[in-house]
Amino acid sequence: MGNEFEQLEIIADFINTHDKRMRYEGDPGLELLSTADDLRTWLLKNGFILKRDAVSEEDLALARDLRGGLRAAIPNNIHDHKEAGFQALNRAAGRFRFAYCFSEASDAIEPVDAQGRGGLARLLILVFRLRENNVWNRLRVCTAADCQWVFVDRSRPGTGKWCSMKACGNRAKNKTYRERAKSMG
């Protein structure tokens, strides 16, 4: 499962390109995919495109739609609506074209599109494989309202709530303790 966890980390990194952690009240978060070149850099760094591939503004808009759908489709995500997520994810996925390649050794799904759109299609194929292998449920959104960081739950039972026990988990447990102590008088 080690390799699948690494693949989930790539998906989490993509979703976290919209960093929703709050630095001040009403903070909309940081958009790390501000330009098509930002997306190109991310796709290149993660091996979804080649150096010669271009990424367009249309690819950037599609990437943001895909990212939003993926975030909302994460299991146990209390911050986004799951139904809307699957609708958004399916709407984004419907904008790609794939070819099925069969052979004696193995079968594969390949993107028909090239360039940036092809790179996003490869990312979507990775998501499909992770869901198919039943590891998608290890992708989590931190339950802390001021964090919402997407992380891979590597705990044995796979029931993690917080991106970090030292930060978000500790704050939540301290808050619960204070509320309990206050109610007891």
XYZ file of C-alpha atoms in Angstrom:
185
model
C 0.000 0.000 0.000
C 3.039 2.268 0.259
C 2.984 3.200 -3.426
C -0.753 3.923 -3.262
C -0.185 6.227 -0.265
C 2.414 8.100 -2.327
C -0.101 8.407 -5.155
C -2.722 9.694 -2.707
C -0.170 12.287 -1.536
C 0.008 13.565 -5.133
C -3.788 13.914 -5.231
C -3.778 15.664 -1.821
C -1.066 18.024 -3.055
C -3.161 18.860 -6.122
C -6.275 19.550 -4.041
C -4.224 21.633 -1.599
C -3.216 23.965 -4.423
C -6.193 25.855 -3.037
C -4.912 26.194 0.516
C -8.023 26.763 2.639
C -6.177 27.189 5.942
C -7.338 30.403 7.612
C -4.711 32.938 8.535
C -7.301 35.562 9.569
C -11.105 35.792 9.903
C -12.768 35.488 6.510
C -9.557 34.389 4.764
C -10.496 32.921 1.349
C -7.284 30.857 1.330
C -4.348 30.899 -1.037
C -4.731 30.039 -4.707
C -1.523 28.333 -5.779
C -2.753 27.796 -9.345
C -3.051 31.471 -10.252
C -1.754 31.107 -13.804
C -1.528 28.461 -16.500
C 2.232 28.424 -15.866
C 1.599 27.513 -12.189
C -0.455 24.537 -13.372
C 2.192 23.611 -15.938
C 4.858 23.640 -13.209
C 2.728 21.401 -10.954
C 1.899 18.924 -13.751
C 5.554 18.798 -14.851
C 6.844 18.327 -11.280
C 4.494 15.373 -10.778
C 5.222 13.718 -14.133
C 1.836 14.246 -15.771
C 3.236 16.201 -18.751
C 6.494 16.524 -20.660
C 8.720 19.628 -20.757
C 7.585 20.470 -24.272
C 3.870 20.403 -23.323
C 1.946 23.647 -23.088
C -0.836 24.455 -20.624
C -3.621 26.886 -21.557
C -5.952 29.128 -19.583
C -8.727 26.673 -20.499
C -6.668 23.877 -18.897
C -6.309 26.032 -15.778
C -10.084 26.537 -15.505
C -10.620 22.800 -16.003
C -7.992 22.007 -13.337
C -9.769 24.231 -10.806
C -13.118 22.563 -11.578
C -11.530 19.136 -11.258
C -9.837 20.120 -7.991
C -13.132 21.305 -6.484
C -14.906 18.106 -7.494
C -12.121 15.960 -6.067
C -12.180 17.863 -2.750
C -15.931 17.449 -2.372
C -15.709 13.728 -3.257
C -13.370 12.943 -0.352
C -15.033 10.599 2.168
C -15.984 12.064 5.564
C -15.449 15.604 4.281
C -17.615 17.708 6.589
C -16.765 20.972 4.826
C -18.001 20.258 1.291
C -21.223 18.637 0.057
C -20.562 15.133 -1.216
C -23.476 15.080 -3.701
C -22.353 18.330 -5.280
C -18.804 16.966 -5.353
C -19.659 13.900 -7.352
C -21.751 16.003 -9.714
C -18.879 18.475 -10.101
C -16.359 15.652 -10.452
C -18.466 13.870 -13.064
C -19.035 17.136 -14.939
C -15.273 17.787 -15.027
C -14.487 14.153 -15.914
C -16.979 14.332 -18.798
C -14.796 16.961 -20.468
C -11.986 14.435 -21.082
C -11.620 11.780 -23.766
C -9.991 8.412 -23.139
C -8.904 5.454 -25.241
C -8.825 1.875 -24.033
C -5.703 0.000 -25.089
C -5.801 -3.790 -24.833
C -2.824 -6.117 -25.147
C -1.619 -9.567 -24.100
C 0.421 -8.176 -21.208
C -1.981 -5.584 -19.765
C -4.858 -3.257 -20.517
C -4.701 0.500 -20.102
C -6.772 3.653 -20.225
C -4.935 6.468 -21.993
C -5.922 10.097 -22.512
C -6.763 11.096 -26.062
C -6.017 14.736 -25.267
C -2.443 16.015 -25.216
C -0.607 18.908 -23.572
C -2.054 20.238 -20.296
C -5.448 18.644 -20.776
C -3.734 15.273 -21.289
C -1.825 15.777 -18.035
C -5.058 16.460 -16.174
C -6.565 13.350 -17.785
C -3.618 11.301 -16.427
C -4.326 12.729 -12.982
C -7.971 11.681 -13.340
C -6.908 8.163 -14.388
C -4.819 7.988 -11.195
C -7.896 8.998 -9.165
C -9.926 6.302 -10.937
C -7.304 3.646 -10.109
C -7.091 4.709 -6.444
C -10.870 4.560 -6.107
C -10.918 1.221 -7.937
C -8.314 -0.162 -5.478
C -10.371 1.018 -2.489
C -7.736 3.366 -1.065
C -9.531 6.639 -1.838
C -11.076 6.496 1.650
C -7.597 7.177 3.094
C -7.784 10.694 1.696
C -9.190 13.035 4.354
C -9.981 16.690 4.953
C -8.924 18.031 8.348
C -12.065 18.543 10.430
C -10.730 21.795 11.908
C -12.841 24.527 10.284
C -9.871 26.894 10.164
C -7.637 24.313 8.479
C -9.403 22.004 5.963
C -6.011 20.679 4.785
C -6.292 17.539 2.665
C -4.092 14.737 3.993
C -3.502 11.007 3.623
C -4.612 9.071 6.697
C -1.834 6.576 7.347
C -3.189 5.436 10.716
C -3.848 1.731 11.138
C -7.642 2.046 11.519
C -7.889 4.806 8.877
C -10.127 7.030 10.983
C -7.984 10.174 11.269
C -9.747 13.499 11.765
C -6.928 16.009 11.799
C -4.030 16.742 9.498
C -1.760 16.902 12.545
C -2.345 15.708 16.082
C 0.231 18.252 17.293
C -1.634 21.230 15.841
C -5.291 20.752 14.877
C -5.914 17.644 16.988
C -4.391 19.192 20.090
C -6.452 22.391 19.641
C -9.673 20.393 19.224
C -9.005 18.229 22.282
C -8.099 21.261 24.406
C -11.294 23.033 23.299
C -13.382 19.983 24.226
C -11.650 19.784 27.611
C -12.260 23.494 28.327
C -15.934 23.225 27.331
C -16.385 20.164 29.537
C -14.643 21.843 32.482
C -16.745 25.004 32.014
C -20.016 23.048 31.969
C -19.061 21.208 35.168
C -18.749 24.572 36.920
